[in-house]
Tab-separated table of C-alpha atoms (C1' of nucleotides) in Angstrom:
chain	number	residue	atom	x	y	z
V	22	UNK	CA	155.241	6.254	234.687
V	23	UNK	CA	157.048	3.715	236.744
V	24	UNK	CA	156.299	0.139	235.883
V	25	UNK	CA	157.290	-0.982	239.349
V	26	UNK	CA	154.495	1.103	240.851
V	27	UNK	CA	151.716	-0.738	242.521
V	28	UNK	CA	148.301	-0.914	240.945
V	29	UNK	CA	146.014	1.314	242.985
V	30	UNK	CA	142.605	-0.224	243.525
V	31	UNK	CA	139.356	1.217	244.817
V	32	UNK	CA	136.564	-1.053	246.043
V	33	UNK	CA	132.959	0.055	245.657
V	34	UNK	CA	130.414	-2.273	247.232
V	35	UNK	CA	127.611	-1.738	249.689
V	36	UNK	CA	128.332	-4.931	251.592
V	37	UNK	CA	130.950	-4.642	254.243
V	38	UNK	CA	131.543	-8.370	254.241
V	39	UNK	CA	132.119	-8.431	250.515
V	40	UNK	CA	134.616	-5.607	250.865
V	41	UNK	CA	136.414	-7.609	253.525
V	42	UNK	CA	136.432	-10.639	251.281
V	43	UNK	CA	137.772	-8.588	248.397
V	44	UNK	CA	140.477	-7.082	250.570
V	45	UNK	CA	141.547	-10.554	251.603
V	46	UNK	CA	141.559	-11.637	247.960
V	47	UNK	CA	143.692	-8.755	246.842
V	48	UNK	CA	146.162	-9.076	249.677
V	49	UNK	CA	147.374	-12.201	247.914
V	50	UNK	CA	148.870	-10.041	245.199
V	51	UNK	CA	151.500	-7.646	246.571
V	52	UNK	CA	151.391	-5.522	243.420
V	53	UNK	CA	147.882	-4.427	244.321
V	54	UNK	CA	147.233	-1.608	246.735
V	55	UNK	CA	143.771	-0.865	248.045
V	56	UNK	CA	143.688	2.893	248.468
V	57	UNK	CA	139.979	3.530	248.934
V	58	UNK	CA	136.569	2.010	249.540
V	59	UNK	CA	133.036	3.249	249.066
V	60	UNK	CA	129.575	1.930	249.863
V	61	UNK	CA	127.881	3.111	246.682
V	62	UNK	CA	128.467	4.986	243.443
V	63	UNK	CA	127.707	8.359	244.947
V	64	UNK	CA	130.294	7.964	247.677
V	65	UNK	CA	132.830	6.810	245.140
V	66	UNK	CA	132.254	9.841	242.927
V	67	UNK	CA	132.482	12.204	245.854
V	68	UNK	CA	135.729	10.601	246.940
V	69	UNK	CA	137.198	10.952	243.456
V	70	UNK	CA	136.070	14.546	243.047
V	71	UNK	CA	137.558	15.520	246.381
V	72	UNK	CA	141.000	14.358	245.350
V	73	UNK	CA	143.631	15.119	242.761
V	74	UNK	CA	144.021	12.786	239.817
V	75	UNK	CA	147.399	11.650	241.104
V	76	UNK	CA	145.653	10.158	244.100
V	77	UNK	CA	143.054	8.385	241.998
V	78	UNK	CA	142.991	4.612	241.688
V	79	UNK	CA	144.020	2.824	238.525
V	80	UNK	CA	141.259	0.293	238.917
V	81	UNK	CA	137.820	0.438	240.465
V	82	UNK	CA	136.158	-2.799	241.479
V	83	UNK	CA	132.535	-1.794	241.116
V	84	UNK	CA	129.576	-3.751	242.370
V	85	UNK	CA	126.573	-3.738	240.069
V	86	UNK	CA	123.753	-3.635	242.570
V	87	UNK	CA	124.015	-0.812	245.044
V	88	UNK	CA	121.717	1.667	246.757
V	89	UNK	CA	121.826	5.394	245.976
V	90	UNK	CA	123.727	4.998	242.720
V	91	UNK	CA	124.182	1.629	241.066
V	92	UNK	CA	127.233	0.325	239.285
V	93	UNK	CA	126.125	1.164	235.756
V	94	UNK	CA	125.321	4.749	236.509
V	95	UNK	CA	128.428	5.180	238.617
V	96	UNK	CA	130.572	3.744	235.837
V	97	UNK	CA	129.057	6.142	233.349
V	98	UNK	CA	129.743	9.106	235.625
V	99	UNK	CA	133.267	8.045	236.478
V	100	UNK	CA	134.160	7.453	232.839
V	101	UNK	CA	132.755	10.844	231.888
V	102	UNK	CA	134.847	12.689	234.448
V	103	UNK	CA	137.881	10.477	234.927
V	104	UNK	CA	138.336	8.426	231.768
V	105	UNK	CA	141.768	7.240	232.834
V	106	UNK	CA	140.317	4.953	235.470
V	107	UNK	CA	139.646	1.347	234.486
V	108	UNK	CA	136.508	-0.156	235.910
V	109	UNK	CA	135.931	-3.835	236.600
V	110	UNK	CA	132.268	-4.584	237.152
V	111	UNK	CA	131.408	-7.099	239.828
V	112	UNK	CA	128.079	-8.824	239.970
V	113	UNK	CA	126.262	-11.776	241.418
V	114	UNK	CA	124.104	-12.466	238.411
V	115	UNK	CA	124.524	-12.928	234.726
V	116	UNK	CA	122.006	-10.808	232.890
V	117	UNK	CA	122.631	-10.376	229.200
V	118	UNK	CA	121.488	-6.805	228.902
V	119	UNK	CA	123.256	-5.782	232.088
V	120	UNK	CA	126.505	-7.104	230.741
V	121	UNK	CA	126.067	-5.035	227.638
V	122	UNK	CA	125.013	-2.000	229.648
V	123	UNK	CA	128.105	-2.321	231.812
V	124	UNK	CA	130.431	-2.499	228.833
V	125	UNK	CA	128.599	0.333	227.129
V	126	UNK	CA	128.877	2.434	230.258
V	127	UNK	CA	132.607	2.052	230.000
V	128	UNK	CA	133.537	-0.915	232.170
V	129	UNK	CA	136.598	-2.780	230.957
V	130	UNK	CA	135.669	-6.113	232.412
V	131	UNK	CA	132.663	-7.840	233.847
V	132	UNK	CA	133.362	-10.396	236.549
V	133	UNK	CA	131.032	-12.687	238.439
V	134	UNK	CA	131.316	-12.774	242.201
V	135	UNK	CA	131.846	-16.503	242.012
V	136	UNK	CA	135.416	-15.967	240.821
V	137	UNK	CA	138.377	-17.223	242.751
V	138	UNK	CA	141.054	-14.879	244.058
V	139	UNK	CA	143.414	-15.875	241.256
V	140	UNK	CA	140.857	-15.143	238.568
V	141	UNK	CA	140.017	-11.776	240.038
V	142	UNK	CA	143.664	-10.772	240.266
V	143	UNK	CA	144.135	-11.916	236.697
V	144	UNK	CA	141.201	-9.773	235.629
V	145	UNK	CA	142.557	-6.753	237.469
V	146	UNK	CA	145.966	-7.132	235.894
V	147	UNK	CA	144.283	-7.414	232.511
V	148	UNK	CA	142.131	-4.367	233.131
V	149	UNK	CA	145.192	-2.386	234.170
V	150	UNK	CA	146.613	-3.027	230.714
V	151	UNK	CA	143.250	-2.123	229.193
V	152	UNK	CA	142.565	-5.701	228.248
V	153	UNK	CA	139.114	-7.003	229.039
V	154	UNK	CA	139.111	-10.367	230.732
V	155	UNK	CA	135.969	-12.373	230.265
V	156	UNK	CA	135.030	-15.810	231.372
V	157	UNK	CA	133.178	-17.903	228.826
V	158	UNK	CA	129.757	-17.404	230.345
V	159	UNK	CA	130.135	-13.646	230.485
V	160	UNK	CA	131.241	-13.331	226.885
V	161	UNK	CA	128.312	-15.485	225.820
V	162	UNK	CA	125.967	-13.189	227.662
V	163	UNK	CA	127.642	-10.253	225.973
V	164	UNK	CA	127.130	-11.605	222.493
V	165	UNK	CA	123.518	-12.326	223.280
V	166	UNK	CA	123.169	-8.776	224.561
V	167	UNK	CA	124.839	-7.452	221.426
V	168	UNK	CA	122.527	-9.423	219.203
V	169	UNK	CA	119.626	-7.799	220.929
V	170	UNK	CA	121.170	-4.375	220.452
V	171	UNK	CA	122.027	-4.663	216.810
V	172	UNK	CA	118.765	-6.380	216.045
V	173	UNK	CA	116.700	-3.279	216.532
V	174	UNK	CA	117.950	-0.153	214.891
V	175	UNK	CA	116.331	2.484	217.091
V	176	UNK	CA	118.756	2.668	219.918
V	177	UNK	CA	119.234	6.162	221.166
V	178	UNK	CA	117.538	8.208	218.465
V	179	UNK	CA	114.604	8.637	220.790
V	180	UNK	CA	113.726	12.142	221.850
V	181	UNK	CA	113.770	13.130	225.511
V	182	UNK	CA	110.021	13.112	225.694
V	183	UNK	CA	109.837	9.723	224.080
V	184	UNK	CA	112.282	8.331	226.611
V	185	UNK	CA	110.128	9.716	229.405
V	186	UNK	CA	107.062	8.062	227.963
V	187	UNK	CA	108.944	4.816	227.440
V	188	UNK	CA	109.993	4.696	231.082
V	189	UNK	CA	106.420	5.228	232.194
V	190	UNK	CA	105.239	2.483	229.866
V	191	UNK	CA	107.941	0.266	231.341
V	192	UNK	CA	106.462	1.076	234.715
V	193	UNK	CA	103.086	-0.239	233.632
V	194	UNK	CA	101.204	3.034	233.239
V	195	UNK	CA	98.295	3.439	230.828
V	196	UNK	CA	98.113	6.273	228.328
V	197	UNK	CA	95.739	8.134	230.577
V	198	UNK	CA	98.044	7.781	233.564
V	199	UNK	CA	101.015	8.893	231.501
V	200	UNK	CA	99.053	11.931	230.315
V	201	UNK	CA	98.295	12.892	233.898
V	202	UNK	CA	101.862	12.228	234.992
V	203	UNK	CA	103.336	14.434	232.282
V	204	UNK	CA	100.488	16.993	232.292
V	205	UNK	CA	99.762	16.569	228.617
V	206	UNK	CA	96.824	15.336	226.566
V	207	UNK	CA	96.189	11.650	226.102
V	208	UNK	CA	96.336	12.354	222.383
V	209	UNK	CA	99.916	13.507	222.704
V	210	UNK	CA	100.794	10.411	224.647
V	211	UNK	CA	99.353	8.300	221.874
V	212	UNK	CA	101.494	10.149	219.367
V	213	UNK	CA	104.622	9.457	221.403
V	214	UNK	CA	103.676	5.834	221.838
V	215	UNK	CA	103.105	5.439	218.123
V	216	UNK	CA	106.474	7.005	217.394
V	217	UNK	CA	108.116	4.740	219.953
V	218	UNK	CA	106.527	1.677	218.401
V	219	UNK	CA	107.756	2.736	214.991
V	220	UNK	CA	111.277	3.676	216.068
V	221	UNK	CA	111.801	0.612	218.241
V	222	UNK	CA	110.082	-1.640	215.704
V	223	UNK	CA	107.747	-3.028	218.318
V	224	UNK	CA	104.117	-3.942	217.981
V	225	UNK	CA	102.538	-2.836	221.241
V	226	UNK	CA	103.249	-1.186	224.567
V	227	UNK	CA	103.917	-4.494	226.277
V	228	UNK	CA	106.798	-5.184	223.927
V	229	UNK	CA	108.073	-1.689	224.642
V	230	UNK	CA	107.980	-2.418	228.366
V	231	UNK	CA	109.801	-5.705	227.845
V	232	UNK	CA	112.383	-3.979	225.710
V	233	UNK	CA	113.018	-1.322	228.330
V	234	UNK	CA	113.440	-3.914	231.056
V	235	UNK	CA	115.746	-6.090	228.980
V	236	UNK	CA	117.933	-3.097	228.223
V	237	UNK	CA	117.992	-2.152	231.856
V	238	UNK	CA	116.351	1.214	231.244
V	239	UNK	CA	113.409	0.653	233.502
V	240	UNK	CA	113.511	1.477	237.145
V	241	UNK	CA	113.458	-1.401	239.600
V	242	UNK	CA	111.214	-0.059	242.317
B	12	UNK	CA	126.319	-30.179	277.062
B	13	UNK	CA	128.911	-27.778	278.234
B	14	UNK	CA	127.874	-24.150	278.359
B	15	UNK	CA	131.440	-23.077	277.748
B	16	UNK	CA	131.404	-24.828	274.392
B	17	UNK	CA	131.875	-22.725	271.343
B	18	UNK	CA	129.015	-22.036	268.987
B	19	UNK	CA	129.630	-24.147	265.902
B	20	UNK	CA	128.865	-22.286	262.698
B	21	UNK	CA	128.491	-23.451	259.116
B	22	UNK	CA	128.690	-20.991	256.228
B	23	UNK	CA	126.719	-21.657	253.050
B	24	UNK	CA	127.319	-19.199	250.227
B	25	UNK	CA	128.276	-19.606	246.606
B	26	UNK	CA	130.624	-16.634	246.623
B	27	UNK	CA	134.090	-17.396	247.841
B	28	UNK	CA	134.734	-13.764	248.590
B	29	UNK	CA	131.635	-13.521	250.741
B	30	UNK	CA	132.714	-16.611	252.675
B	31	UNK	CA	136.083	-15.009	253.265
B	32	UNK	CA	134.396	-11.839	254.462
B	33	UNK	CA	132.162	-13.837	256.776
B	34	UNK	CA	135.085	-15.767	258.182
B	35	UNK	CA	136.842	-12.511	258.919
B	36	UNK	CA	133.687	-11.204	260.556
B	37	UNK	CA	133.282	-14.207	262.790
B	38	UNK	CA	136.907	-14.355	263.808
B	39	UNK	CA	136.184	-11.267	265.869
B	40	UNK	CA	134.119	-13.388	268.246
B	41	UNK	CA	136.192	-16.131	269.880
B	42	UNK	CA	133.089	-18.007	271.001
B	43	UNK	CA	132.284	-18.759	267.389
B	44	UNK	CA	133.855	-21.664	265.583
B	45	UNK	CA	133.487	-22.126	261.847
B	46	UNK	CA	133.401	-25.855	261.350
B	47	UNK	CA	132.208	-26.119	257.770
B	48	UNK	CA	131.478	-24.297	254.534
B	49	UNK	CA	129.436	-25.086	251.450
B	50	UNK	CA	128.837	-23.474	248.086
B	51	UNK	CA	125.142	-24.221	247.841
B	52	UNK	CA	122.277	-25.892	249.651
B	53	UNK	CA	122.905	-29.275	248.105
B	54	UNK	CA	126.497	-29.388	249.289
B	55	UNK	CA	125.394	-28.308	252.739
B	56	UNK	CA	122.828	-31.081	252.970
B	57	UNK	CA	125.284	-33.679	251.784
B	58	UNK	CA	127.794	-32.514	254.351
B	59	UNK	CA	125.241	-32.762	257.135
B	60	UNK	CA	123.970	-36.160	256.068
B	61	UNK	CA	127.481	-37.556	255.933
B	62	UNK	CA	128.143	-36.684	259.551
B	63	UNK	CA	126.834	-37.518	262.966
B	64	UNK	CA	124.619	-35.032	264.733
B	65	UNK	CA	127.305	-34.364	267.309
B	66	UNK	CA	129.446	-32.934	264.546
B	67	UNK	CA	126.683	-30.753	263.230
B	68	UNK	CA	126.808	-26.971	263.525
B	69	UNK	CA	124.597	-25.071	265.937
B	70	UNK	CA	124.084	-22.297	263.420
B	71	UNK	CA	124.008	-22.185	259.652
B	72	UNK	CA	124.607	-18.876	257.922
B	73	UNK	CA	122.658	-19.449	254.747
B	74	UNK	CA	122.774	-17.280	251.662
B	75	UNK	CA	119.452	-16.775	249.933
B	76	UNK	CA	120.522	-16.768	246.296
B	77	UNK	CA	122.519	-19.802	245.308
B	78	UNK	CA	122.798	-22.151	242.352
B	79	UNK	CA	121.695	-25.787	242.542
B	80	UNK	CA	119.633	-25.339	245.690
B	81	UNK	CA	118.727	-21.915	246.996
B	82	UNK	CA	118.547	-20.818	250.600
B	83	UNK	CA	114.812	-21.229	251.027
B	84	UNK	CA	114.731	-24.771	249.758
B	85	UNK	CA	117.871	-25.702	251.657
B	86	UNK	CA	116.431	-24.279	254.867
B	87	UNK	CA	113.285	-26.291	254.396
B	88	UNK	CA	115.267	-29.498	253.870
B	89	UNK	CA	117.614	-28.885	256.764
B	90	UNK	CA	114.787	-28.108	259.155
B	91	UNK	CA	112.957	-31.241	258.066
B	92	UNK	CA	115.928	-33.496	258.751
B	93	UNK	CA	117.892	-31.675	261.436
B	94	UNK	CA	115.471	-29.447	263.312
B	95	UNK	CA	118.007	-28.741	266.045
B	96	UNK	CA	120.043	-26.530	263.759
B	97	UNK	CA	119.285	-22.812	263.820
B	98	UNK	CA	119.426	-21.097	260.452
B	99	UNK	CA	120.240	-17.455	259.887
B	100	UNK	CA	119.283	-16.345	256.398
B	101	UNK	CA	121.636	-13.982	254.639
B	102	UNK	CA	120.594	-11.908	251.655
B	103	UNK	CA	121.496	-8.916	249.574
B	104	UNK	CA	118.001	-7.711	248.929
B	105	UNK	CA	114.930	-6.990	250.881
B	106	UNK	CA	112.000	-8.579	249.130
B	107	UNK	CA	108.897	-8.751	251.206
B	108	UNK	CA	107.732	-12.124	250.019
B	109	UNK	CA	111.191	-13.649	250.296
B	110	UNK	CA	111.447	-12.613	253.924
B	111	UNK	CA	108.198	-14.347	254.631
B	112	UNK	CA	109.260	-17.435	252.700
B	113	UNK	CA	112.502	-17.637	254.669
B	114	UNK	CA	110.764	-17.469	258.034
B	115	UNK	CA	108.142	-19.917	256.859
B	116	UNK	CA	110.843	-22.324	255.726
B	117	UNK	CA	112.178	-22.320	259.253
B	118	UNK	CA	114.897	-19.679	259.392
B	119	UNK	CA	115.296	-18.112	262.804
B	120	UNK	CA	116.619	-14.811	261.573
B	121	UNK	CA	116.870	-12.905	258.361
B	122	UNK	CA	119.882	-10.653	258.022
B	123	UNK	CA	120.880	-8.285	255.261
B	124	UNK	CA	124.405	-8.506	253.906
B	125	UNK	CA	124.843	-4.861	254.713
B	126	UNK	CA	125.211	-5.677	258.410
B	127	UNK	CA	128.342	-4.925	260.347
B	128	UNK	CA	130.360	-7.653	262.044
B	129	UNK	CA	128.952	-6.715	265.440
B	130	UNK	CA	125.374	-6.936	264.230
B	131	UNK	CA	125.966	-10.295	262.621
B	132	UNK	CA	127.570	-11.716	265.750
B	133	UNK	CA	124.690	-10.360	267.768
B	134	UNK	CA	122.260	-12.074	265.429
B	135	UNK	CA	124.150	-15.360	265.668
B	136	UNK	CA	124.182	-15.241	269.454
B	137	UNK	CA	120.475	-14.518	269.409
B	138	UNK	CA	119.785	-17.346	266.993
B	139	UNK	CA	121.782	-19.735	269.188
B	140	UNK	CA	119.328	-18.978	271.966
B	141	UNK	CA	116.471	-19.380	269.549
B	142	UNK	CA	115.702	-15.698	269.561
B	143	UNK	CA	115.095	-14.101	266.189
B	144	UNK	CA	117.003	-10.897	265.681
B	145	UNK	CA	115.486	-8.524	263.172
B	146	UNK	CA	116.500	-5.095	262.114
B	147	UNK	CA	113.686	-2.618	261.646
B	148	UNK	CA	113.665	-2.817	257.863
B	149	UNK	CA	113.487	-6.587	257.862
B	150	UNK	CA	110.605	-6.747	260.287
B	151	UNK	CA	108.756	-4.153	258.223
B	152	UNK	CA	109.264	-6.267	255.143
B	153	UNK	CA	107.997	-9.249	257.077
B	154	UNK	CA	104.784	-7.557	258.052
B	155	UNK	CA	104.302	-6.357	254.500
B	156	UNK	CA	104.984	-9.877	253.276
B	157	UNK	CA	102.432	-11.208	255.735
B	158	UNK	CA	99.871	-8.683	254.583
B	159	UNK	CA	100.425	-9.721	251.017
B	160	UNK	CA	100.132	-13.379	251.929
B	161	UNK	CA	96.979	-13.051	253.909
B	162	UNK	CA	95.443	-10.683	251.410
B	163	UNK	CA	96.088	-12.672	248.274
B	164	UNK	CA	99.800	-12.659	247.494
B	165	UNK	CA	100.421	-12.706	243.779
B	166	UNK	CA	103.230	-15.055	244.459
B	167	UNK	CA	103.367	-18.622	243.418
B	168	UNK	CA	99.755	-19.639	243.673
B	169	UNK	CA	99.695	-19.505	239.913
B	170	UNK	CA	98.965	-22.694	238.029
B	171	UNK	CA	101.505	-24.148	235.640
B	172	UNK	CA	99.546	-22.990	232.639
B	173	UNK	CA	99.230	-19.506	234.042
B	174	UNK	CA	102.962	-19.338	234.583
B	175	UNK	CA	103.489	-20.363	230.973
B	176	UNK	CA	101.158	-17.655	229.776
B	177	UNK	CA	102.784	-15.110	232.059
B	178	UNK	CA	106.210	-15.863	230.648
B	179	UNK	CA	104.928	-15.412	227.112
B	180	UNK	CA	103.291	-12.124	228.068
B	181	UNK	CA	106.602	-11.094	229.609
B	182	UNK	CA	108.146	-11.891	226.260
B	183	UNK	CA	105.833	-9.462	224.507
B	184	UNK	CA	103.495	-11.906	222.786
B	185	UNK	CA	99.879	-11.020	221.981
B	186	UNK	CA	96.983	-13.248	222.937
B	187	UNK	CA	96.834	-14.579	219.408
B	188	UNK	CA	100.532	-15.412	219.388
B	189	UNK	CA	100.270	-17.073	222.777
B	190	UNK	CA	97.341	-19.145	221.511
B	191	UNK	CA	99.399	-20.351	218.564
B	192	UNK	CA	102.431	-20.988	220.729
B	193	UNK	CA	100.483	-23.120	223.195
B	194	UNK	CA	98.146	-24.637	220.594
B	195	UNK	CA	95.021	-23.481	222.382
B	196	UNK	CA	92.188	-21.119	221.570
B	197	UNK	CA	92.578	-17.382	221.954
B	198	UNK	CA	89.594	-17.556	224.272
B	199	UNK	CA	91.488	-19.805	226.638
B	200	UNK	CA	94.404	-17.453	226.579
B	201	UNK	CA	92.096	-14.621	227.535
B	202	UNK	CA	90.817	-16.657	230.447
B	203	UNK	CA	94.335	-17.278	231.698
B	204	UNK	CA	95.225	-13.625	231.271
B	205	UNK	CA	92.166	-12.539	233.205
B	206	UNK	CA	93.016	-14.947	236.008
B	207	UNK	CA	96.580	-13.694	236.047
B	208	UNK	CA	95.420	-10.099	236.256
B	209	UNK	CA	93.175	-10.954	239.159
B	210	UNK	CA	95.699	-13.089	241.049
B	211	UNK	CA	98.565	-10.677	240.590
B	212	UNK	CA	96.357	-7.668	241.180
B	213	UNK	CA	97.452	-6.020	237.962
B	214	UNK	CA	95.434	-3.987	235.517
B	215	UNK	CA	96.727	-5.014	232.113
B	216	UNK	CA	99.201	-7.301	230.378
B	217	UNK	CA	101.878	-4.634	230.335
B	218	UNK	CA	101.888	-4.507	234.122
B	219	UNK	CA	102.089	-8.286	234.148
B	220	UNK	CA	105.132	-8.133	231.893
B	221	UNK	CA	106.728	-5.513	234.136
B	222	UNK	CA	105.992	-7.615	237.197
B	223	UNK	CA	107.556	-10.694	235.661
B	224	UNK	CA	110.685	-8.810	234.719
B	225	UNK	CA	111.018	-7.167	238.107
B	226	UNK	CA	110.681	-10.507	239.840
B	227	UNK	CA	113.220	-12.000	237.501
B	228	UNK	CA	110.788	-14.540	236.102
B	229	UNK	CA	111.074	-13.506	232.494
B	230	UNK	CA	113.571	-15.082	230.169
B	231	UNK	CA	116.346	-12.932	228.873
B	232	UNK	CA	116.909	-14.037	225.332
H	7	DA	C1'	80.026	-40.365	244.793
H	8	DT	C1'	81.229	-35.757	245.597
H	9	DT	C1'	83.913	-31.847	245.815
H	10	DG	C1'	87.397	-29.092	244.040
H	11	DT	C1'	90.859	-27.474	240.839
H	12	DC	C1'	92.497	-26.959	236.428
H	13	DC	C1'	92.219	-26.470	231.502
H	14	DT	C1'	89.508	-25.816	227.867
H	15	DC	C1'	86.175	-22.920	224.958
H	16	DG	C1'	82.217	-20.027	223.707
H	17	DG	C1'	79.427	-15.332	223.391
H	18	DT	C1'	78.892	-10.511	224.328
H	19	DC	C1'	80.293	-6.053	225.444
H	20	DT	C1'	83.084	-1.864	226.669
H	21	DA	C1'	87.069	0.742	226.887
H	22	DG	C1'	91.483	1.286	225.554
H	23	DA	C1'	95.162	0.897	222.160
H	24	DG	C1'	97.097	2.139	218.113
H	25	DA	C1'	97.073	3.587	212.978
H	26	DC	C1'	96.374	7.241	210.054
H	27	DC	C1'	94.959	11.590	208.817
H	28	DG	C1'	95.510	16.391	209.899
H	29	DA	C1'	97.778	20.924	212.053
H	30	DG	C1'	99.943	24.859	214.916
H	31	DG	C1'	103.669	26.708	217.709
H	32	DA	C1'	108.433	26.817	219.555
H	33	DA	C1'	113.228	26.421	218.959
H	34	DC	C1'	117.157	25.748	216.352
H	35	DT	C1'	120.019	25.735	211.978
H	36	DC	C1'	121.594	27.317	207.477
L	8	DG	C1'	113.327	33.729	205.442
L	9	DA	C1'	113.259	28.752	204.829
L	10	DG	C1'	113.818	24.380	206.630
L	11	DT	C1'	114.068	21.126	210.308
L	12	DT	C1'	112.893	18.807	214.516
L	13	DC	C1'	110.188	18.444	218.449
L	14	DC	C1'	106.119	18.815	221.251
L	15	DT	C1'	101.613	19.601	221.252
L	16	DC	C1'	96.603	18.348	220.057
L	17	DG	C1'	92.517	17.013	217.361
L	18	DG	C1'	89.327	13.558	214.691
L	19	DT	C1'	88.233	9.025	212.989
L	20	DC	C1'	88.903	4.477	212.475
L	21	DT	C1'	89.846	-0.558	213.447
L	22	DC	C1'	91.251	-4.006	216.388
L	23	DT	C1'	92.746	-5.956	220.541
L	24	DA	C1'	92.284	-6.475	225.392
L	25	DG	C1'	89.888	-7.585	229.058
L	26	DA	C1'	85.473	-8.141	231.981
L	27	DC	C1'	81.660	-10.878	232.634
L	28	DC	C1'	78.628	-14.403	231.660
L	29	DG	C1'	78.309	-19.230	230.697
L	30	DA	C1'	79.869	-24.496	230.366
L	31	DG	C1'	82.076	-29.251	229.763
L	32	DG	C1'	85.769	-32.665	230.566
L	33	DA	C1'	90.060	-34.401	233.053
L	34	DC	C1'	91.906	-35.449	237.212
L	35	DA	C1'	92.830	-35.939	242.164
L	36	DA	C1'	91.469	-36.072	246.863
L	37	DT	C1'	88.210	-37.373	250.628
DNA sequence: ATTGTCCTCGGTCTAGAGACCGAGGAACTC
DNA sequence: GAGTTCCTCGGTCTCTAGACCGAGGACAAT
């Protein structure tokens, strides 16, 4: 533990030009050292797994929207395997539920891509000390996201099957289509849907779909 | 008109780090000269209007998603007032209808932010000659976008009232609740819903809600 | 004046959604 | 063995959703 050591940073973003921009940003702060880059979450994980923990970065600048494996999922995986790494989530947009999802996944900070170099460096320094740095708009989005979370009790007490059904509902499938997709009776689907409605305190499948999308559970394709 | 003149480029993007990355990209090609930058379409227009045409750029690299005035709208305005300028649209995502909208607005090329420096320079050189440069994925999206348009396109040919109803559906409201919210009969709501289902080529309100969320139309709170 | 679009509202009808009742089997825990 | 949870499936019921039919008034464009 040498306090004079540089902060090792890894950049994960699918856009080459953004990575270049970030590199230029971080070159302004001599204490920062960019030791690795990756084009998506999968690449980042593979890079980390192929190396010893001593070679790992202190900070990962993680883009939210990426092909293969997005920032949320990648953050979850990285935190599960290498909890020592601090992750700063980078994004272009401010979506309440995404902010919450990022924090829940284990990200220390959540930074908009509109930041200046100084702000980003400040956020990285803060993250290195384990201190989340939030701009006003982000923290507002977070509280809104939290309100949504705490509002409905049924968070993760859904069974695996129920989660499957919920995702299909969030994809716009009817009960019949879900039954065919899962190779079960339409009656069983109805049972799951009823349980979902009860647990999530929703009134119909449309509200379930909305819920899933707001929480970021639904697939984007 | 000197053929040895440099190609004058203007960069319009709300992300400082992307602008830095783009500058670094374009510095690789000495024939390119970055003469201006702007953070959104409005700024870009103001900059152009405040200067003589001789000082105008040959090429504008225009980001699609921006605050104040987005890339589509800005392209339309620029083309209306300064048709000599060639616009290369830059974007992070590949949405079929957006590609079409960009071309329709007057953009010469449509380039993903995942491009390398060489590809971008190639696209700029092509645009300078008035030749659209498309990667395979973009041109596929364009044809798909065209198919959607010519077929029916569930895009923006919705009436104001229909958009209102769609947003409420995307919020999880029932027909009865929508009727109360808008102070109209439940019968009228049903009419709007039926029209929405037809125009958007969806089968039920849940799919409408999913569509709205995927397109980013739905409100978050 | 005519055409067209939009918003409004009504009736009827069918199919799906969802509530509520039941139950059996599998897997796990104590 | 007893209890629990989960997944499965059935019947019956009510209610909403949505399709399809109609129509009238407001408003703008030509």
